[in-house]
mmCIF file with all atom_site columns, C-alpha atoms in Angstrom:
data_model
loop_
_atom_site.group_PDB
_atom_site.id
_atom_site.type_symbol
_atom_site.label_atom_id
_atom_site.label_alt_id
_atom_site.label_comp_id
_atom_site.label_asym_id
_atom_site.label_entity_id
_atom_site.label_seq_id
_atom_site.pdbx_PDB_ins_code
_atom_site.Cartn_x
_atom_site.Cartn_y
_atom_site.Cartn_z
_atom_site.occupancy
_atom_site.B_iso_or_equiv
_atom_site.pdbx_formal_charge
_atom_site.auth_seq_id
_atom_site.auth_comp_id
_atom_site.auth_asym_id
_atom_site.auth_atom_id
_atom_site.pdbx_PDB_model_num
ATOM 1   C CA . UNK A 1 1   ? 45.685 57.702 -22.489 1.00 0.00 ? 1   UNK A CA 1
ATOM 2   C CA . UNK A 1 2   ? 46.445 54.041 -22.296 1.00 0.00 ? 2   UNK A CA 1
ATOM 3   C CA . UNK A 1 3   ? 49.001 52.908 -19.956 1.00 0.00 ? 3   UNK A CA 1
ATOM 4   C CA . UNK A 1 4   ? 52.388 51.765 -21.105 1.00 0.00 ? 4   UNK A CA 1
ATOM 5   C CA . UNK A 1 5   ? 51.259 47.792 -20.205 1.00 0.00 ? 5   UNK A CA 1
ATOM 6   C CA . UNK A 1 6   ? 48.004 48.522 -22.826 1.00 0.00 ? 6   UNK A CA 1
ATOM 7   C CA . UNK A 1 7   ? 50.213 49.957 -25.447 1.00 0.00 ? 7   UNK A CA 1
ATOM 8   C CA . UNK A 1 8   ? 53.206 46.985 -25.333 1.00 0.00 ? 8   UNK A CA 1
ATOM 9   C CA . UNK A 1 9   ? 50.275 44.316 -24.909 1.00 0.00 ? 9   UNK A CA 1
ATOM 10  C CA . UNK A 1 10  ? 49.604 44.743 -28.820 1.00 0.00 ? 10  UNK A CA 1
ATOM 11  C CA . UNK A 1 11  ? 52.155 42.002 -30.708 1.00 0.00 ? 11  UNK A CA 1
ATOM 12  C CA . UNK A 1 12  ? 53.000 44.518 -33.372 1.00 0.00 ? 12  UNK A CA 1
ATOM 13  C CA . UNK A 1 13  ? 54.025 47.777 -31.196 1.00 0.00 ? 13  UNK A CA 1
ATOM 14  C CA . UNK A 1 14  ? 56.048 44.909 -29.119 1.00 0.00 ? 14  UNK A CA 1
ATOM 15  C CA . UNK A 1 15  ? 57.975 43.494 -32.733 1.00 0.00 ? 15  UNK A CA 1
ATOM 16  C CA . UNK A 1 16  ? 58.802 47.583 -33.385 1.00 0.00 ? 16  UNK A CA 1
ATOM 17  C CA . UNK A 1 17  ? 60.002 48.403 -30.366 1.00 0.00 ? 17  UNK A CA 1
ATOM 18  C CA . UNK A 1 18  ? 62.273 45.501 -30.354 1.00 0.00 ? 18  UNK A CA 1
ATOM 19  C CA . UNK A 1 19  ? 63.406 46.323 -33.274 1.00 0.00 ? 19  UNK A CA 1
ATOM 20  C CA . UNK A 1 20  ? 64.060 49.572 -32.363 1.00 0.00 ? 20  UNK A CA 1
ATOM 21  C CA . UNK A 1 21  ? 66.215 48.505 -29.660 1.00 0.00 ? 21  UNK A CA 1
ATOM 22  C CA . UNK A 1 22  ? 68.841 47.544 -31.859 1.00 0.00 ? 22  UNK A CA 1
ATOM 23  C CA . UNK A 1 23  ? 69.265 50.794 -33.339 1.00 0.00 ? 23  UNK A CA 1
ATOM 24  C CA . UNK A 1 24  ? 66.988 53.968 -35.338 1.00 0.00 ? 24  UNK A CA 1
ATOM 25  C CA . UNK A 1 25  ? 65.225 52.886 -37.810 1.00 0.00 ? 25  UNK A CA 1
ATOM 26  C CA . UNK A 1 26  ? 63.133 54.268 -40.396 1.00 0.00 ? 26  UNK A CA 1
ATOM 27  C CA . UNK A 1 27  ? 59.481 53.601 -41.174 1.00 0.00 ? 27  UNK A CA 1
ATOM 28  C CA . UNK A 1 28  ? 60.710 51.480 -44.298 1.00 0.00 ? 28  UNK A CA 1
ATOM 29  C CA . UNK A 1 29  ? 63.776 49.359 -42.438 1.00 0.00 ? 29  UNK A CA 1
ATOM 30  C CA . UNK A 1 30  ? 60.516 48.871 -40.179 1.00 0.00 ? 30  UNK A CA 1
ATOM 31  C CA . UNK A 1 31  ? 58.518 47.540 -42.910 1.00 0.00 ? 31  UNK A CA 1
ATOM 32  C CA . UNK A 1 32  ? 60.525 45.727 -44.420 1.00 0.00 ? 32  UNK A CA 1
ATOM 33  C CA . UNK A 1 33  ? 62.158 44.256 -41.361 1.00 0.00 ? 33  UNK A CA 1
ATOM 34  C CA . UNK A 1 34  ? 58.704 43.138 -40.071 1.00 0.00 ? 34  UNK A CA 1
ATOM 35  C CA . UNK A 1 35  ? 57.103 42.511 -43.094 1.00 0.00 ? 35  UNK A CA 1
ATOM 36  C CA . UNK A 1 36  ? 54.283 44.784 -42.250 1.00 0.00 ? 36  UNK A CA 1
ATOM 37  C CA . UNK A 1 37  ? 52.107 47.176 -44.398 1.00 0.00 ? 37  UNK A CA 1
ATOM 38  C CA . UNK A 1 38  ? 53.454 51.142 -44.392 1.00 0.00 ? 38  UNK A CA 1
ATOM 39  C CA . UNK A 1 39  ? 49.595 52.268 -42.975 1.00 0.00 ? 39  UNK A CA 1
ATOM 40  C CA . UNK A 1 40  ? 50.297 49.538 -40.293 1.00 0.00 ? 40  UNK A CA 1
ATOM 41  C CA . UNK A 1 41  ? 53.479 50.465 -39.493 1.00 0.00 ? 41  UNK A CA 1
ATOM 42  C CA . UNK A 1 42  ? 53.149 54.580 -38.955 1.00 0.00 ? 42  UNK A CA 1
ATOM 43  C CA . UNK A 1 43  ? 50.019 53.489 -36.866 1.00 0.00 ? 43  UNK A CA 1
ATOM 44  C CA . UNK A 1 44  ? 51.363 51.838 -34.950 1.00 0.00 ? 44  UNK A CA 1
ATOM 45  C CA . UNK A 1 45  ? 54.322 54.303 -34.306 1.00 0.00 ? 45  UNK A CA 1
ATOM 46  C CA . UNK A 1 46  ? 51.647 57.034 -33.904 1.00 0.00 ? 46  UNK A CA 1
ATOM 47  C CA . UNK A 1 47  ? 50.682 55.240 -31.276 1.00 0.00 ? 47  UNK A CA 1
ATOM 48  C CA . UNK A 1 48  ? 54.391 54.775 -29.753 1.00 0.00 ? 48  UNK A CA 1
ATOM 49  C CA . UNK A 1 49  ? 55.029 58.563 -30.081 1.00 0.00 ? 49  UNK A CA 1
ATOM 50  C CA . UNK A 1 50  ? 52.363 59.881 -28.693 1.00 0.00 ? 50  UNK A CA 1
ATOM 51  C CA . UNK A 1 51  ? 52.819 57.424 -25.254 1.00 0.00 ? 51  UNK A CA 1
ATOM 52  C CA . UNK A 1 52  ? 56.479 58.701 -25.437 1.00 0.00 ? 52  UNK A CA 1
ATOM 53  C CA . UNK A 1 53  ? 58.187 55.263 -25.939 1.00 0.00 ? 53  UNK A CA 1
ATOM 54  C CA . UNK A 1 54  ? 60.025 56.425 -29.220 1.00 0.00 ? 54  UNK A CA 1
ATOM 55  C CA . UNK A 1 55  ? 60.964 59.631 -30.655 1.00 0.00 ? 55  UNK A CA 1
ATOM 56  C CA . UNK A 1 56  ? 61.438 60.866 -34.266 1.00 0.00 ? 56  UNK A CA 1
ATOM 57  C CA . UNK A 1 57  ? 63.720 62.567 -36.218 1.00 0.00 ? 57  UNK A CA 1
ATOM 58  C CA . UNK A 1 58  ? 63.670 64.011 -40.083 1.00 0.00 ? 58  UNK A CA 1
ATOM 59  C CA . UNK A 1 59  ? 66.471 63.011 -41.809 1.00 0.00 ? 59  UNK A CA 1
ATOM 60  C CA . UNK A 1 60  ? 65.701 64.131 -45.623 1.00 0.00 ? 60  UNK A CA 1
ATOM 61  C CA . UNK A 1 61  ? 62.752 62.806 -46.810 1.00 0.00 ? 61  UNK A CA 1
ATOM 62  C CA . UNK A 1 62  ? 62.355 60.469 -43.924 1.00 0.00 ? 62  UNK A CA 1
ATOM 63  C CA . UNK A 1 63  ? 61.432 59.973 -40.540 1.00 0.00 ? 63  UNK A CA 1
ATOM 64  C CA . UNK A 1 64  ? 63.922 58.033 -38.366 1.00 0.00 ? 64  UNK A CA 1
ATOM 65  C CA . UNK A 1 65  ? 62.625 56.410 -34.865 1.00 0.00 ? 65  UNK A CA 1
ATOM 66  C CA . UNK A 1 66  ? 64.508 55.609 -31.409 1.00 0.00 ? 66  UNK A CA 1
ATOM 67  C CA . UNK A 1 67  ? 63.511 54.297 -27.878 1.00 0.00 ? 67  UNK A CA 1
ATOM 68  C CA . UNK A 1 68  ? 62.893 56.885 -25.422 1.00 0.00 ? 68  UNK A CA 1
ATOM 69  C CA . UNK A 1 69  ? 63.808 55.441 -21.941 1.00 0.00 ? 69  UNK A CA 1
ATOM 70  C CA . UNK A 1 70  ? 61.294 56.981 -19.704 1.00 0.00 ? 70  UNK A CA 1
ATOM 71  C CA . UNK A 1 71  ? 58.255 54.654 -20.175 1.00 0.00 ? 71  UNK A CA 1
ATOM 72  C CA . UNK A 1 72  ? 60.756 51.462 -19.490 1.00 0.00 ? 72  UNK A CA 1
ATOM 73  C CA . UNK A 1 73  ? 61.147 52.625 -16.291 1.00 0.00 ? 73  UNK A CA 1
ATOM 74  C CA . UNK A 1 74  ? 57.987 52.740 -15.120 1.00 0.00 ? 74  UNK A CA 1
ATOM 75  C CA . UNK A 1 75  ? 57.901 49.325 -16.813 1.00 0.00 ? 75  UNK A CA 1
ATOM 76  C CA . UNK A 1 76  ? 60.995 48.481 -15.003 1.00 0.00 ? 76  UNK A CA 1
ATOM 77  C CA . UNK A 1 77  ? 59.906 50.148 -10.947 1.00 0.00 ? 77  UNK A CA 1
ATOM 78  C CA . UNK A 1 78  ? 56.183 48.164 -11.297 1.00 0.00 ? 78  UNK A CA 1
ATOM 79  C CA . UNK A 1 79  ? 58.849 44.435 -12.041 1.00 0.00 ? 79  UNK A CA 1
ATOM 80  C CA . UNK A 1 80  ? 60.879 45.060 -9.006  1.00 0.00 ? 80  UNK A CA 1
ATOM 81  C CA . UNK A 1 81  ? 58.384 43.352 -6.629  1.00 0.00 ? 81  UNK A CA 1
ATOM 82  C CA . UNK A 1 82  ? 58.092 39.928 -8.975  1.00 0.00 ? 82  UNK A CA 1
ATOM 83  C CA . UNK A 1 83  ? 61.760 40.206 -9.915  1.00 0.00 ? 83  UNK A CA 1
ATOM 84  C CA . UNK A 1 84  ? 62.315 39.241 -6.208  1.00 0.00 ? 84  UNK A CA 1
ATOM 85  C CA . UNK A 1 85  ? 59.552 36.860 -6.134  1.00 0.00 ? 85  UNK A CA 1
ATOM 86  C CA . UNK A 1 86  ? 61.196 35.330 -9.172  1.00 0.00 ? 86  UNK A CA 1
ATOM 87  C CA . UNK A 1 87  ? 64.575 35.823 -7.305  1.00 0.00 ? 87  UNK A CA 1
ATOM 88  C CA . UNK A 1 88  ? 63.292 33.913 -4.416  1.00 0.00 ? 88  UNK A CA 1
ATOM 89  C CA . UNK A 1 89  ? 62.411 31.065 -5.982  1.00 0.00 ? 89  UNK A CA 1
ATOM 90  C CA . UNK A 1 90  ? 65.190 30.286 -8.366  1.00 0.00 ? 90  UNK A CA 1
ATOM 91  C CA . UNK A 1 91  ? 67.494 30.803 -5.476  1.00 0.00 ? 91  UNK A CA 1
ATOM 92  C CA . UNK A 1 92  ? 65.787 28.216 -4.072  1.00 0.00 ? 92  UNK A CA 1
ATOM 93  C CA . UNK A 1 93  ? 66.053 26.137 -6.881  1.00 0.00 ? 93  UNK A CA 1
ATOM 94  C CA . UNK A 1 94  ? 69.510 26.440 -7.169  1.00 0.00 ? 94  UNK A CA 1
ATOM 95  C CA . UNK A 1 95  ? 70.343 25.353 -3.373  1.00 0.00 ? 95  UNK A CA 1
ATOM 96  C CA . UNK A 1 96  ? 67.889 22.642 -3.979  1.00 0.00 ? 96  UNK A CA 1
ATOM 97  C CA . UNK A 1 97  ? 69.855 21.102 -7.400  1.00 0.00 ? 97  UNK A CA 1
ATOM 98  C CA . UNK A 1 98  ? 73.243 21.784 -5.553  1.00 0.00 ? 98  UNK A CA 1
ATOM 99  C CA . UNK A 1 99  ? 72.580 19.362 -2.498  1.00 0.00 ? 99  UNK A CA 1
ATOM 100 C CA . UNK A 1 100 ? 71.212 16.878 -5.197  1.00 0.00 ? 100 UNK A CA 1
ATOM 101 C CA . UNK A 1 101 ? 74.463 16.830 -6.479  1.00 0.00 ? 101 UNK A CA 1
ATOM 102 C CA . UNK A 1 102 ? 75.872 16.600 -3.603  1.00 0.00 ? 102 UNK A CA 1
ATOM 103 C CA . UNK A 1 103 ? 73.946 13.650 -2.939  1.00 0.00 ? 103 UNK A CA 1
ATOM 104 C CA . UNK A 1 104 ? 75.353 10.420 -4.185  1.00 0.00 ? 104 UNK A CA 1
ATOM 105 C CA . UNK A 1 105 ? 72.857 8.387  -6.986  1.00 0.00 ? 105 UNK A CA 1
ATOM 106 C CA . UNK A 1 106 ? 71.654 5.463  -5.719  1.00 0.00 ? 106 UNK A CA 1
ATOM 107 C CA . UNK A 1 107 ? 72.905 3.488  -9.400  1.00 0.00 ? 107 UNK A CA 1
ATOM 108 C CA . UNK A 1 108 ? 76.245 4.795  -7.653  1.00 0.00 ? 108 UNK A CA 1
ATOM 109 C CA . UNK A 1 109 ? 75.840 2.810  -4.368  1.00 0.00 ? 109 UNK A CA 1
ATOM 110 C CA . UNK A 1 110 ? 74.254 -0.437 -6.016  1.00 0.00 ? 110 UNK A CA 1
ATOM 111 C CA . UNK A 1 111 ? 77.474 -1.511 -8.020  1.00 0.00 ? 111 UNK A CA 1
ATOM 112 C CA . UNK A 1 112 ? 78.192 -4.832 -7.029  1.00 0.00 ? 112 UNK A CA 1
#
């Protein structure tokens, strides 16, 4: 089975599942939301399903789809590390832009 990085690296599963994030949707609001072919779309939601990122539901004659939060997580535990790398550096950043406020402009000092 493909890992949860191979199956949101495709463009299209990625556009779904943030749609889906909104709110359930069926295969047609996903259609016609993404402008996407029906074949396309259920693929492509096959695919979803079966790595457990969404879930469906018959609701009449149609199936409705919603996130399932598991997979995110292990999305979410393998960013810690870089979200502190990240959180590192843009602290730094932000120390570094304060004391150049701080710091009087030099077209300040030279009015004359």
């Amino acid at each position: 089975m493909e890992s949860a990085f191979g199956i949101i690296a495709e463009p299209n599963r990625r556009a779904i599942l943030t749609l889906l994030a909104s709110s359930e949707r069926s295969v047609r609001e996903i259609e016609h939301q993404l402008r996407m072919p029906q074949p396309s779309v259920s693929k492509h939601l096959r695919v979803l399903r079966e790595a457990g990122f969404v879930r469906a539901r018959i609701d009449a004659q149609r199936r409705v789809y919603q996130l399932r939060p598991e997979p995110f997580m292990e999305v979410e535990a393998w960013l810690v590390p870089f979200r502190r790398f990240w959180s590192k550096h843009v602290d730094a950043l932000e120390e570094h832009l304060d004391r150049m406020e701080s710091v009087p402009c030099a077209k300040k000092r030279k009015k004359t």
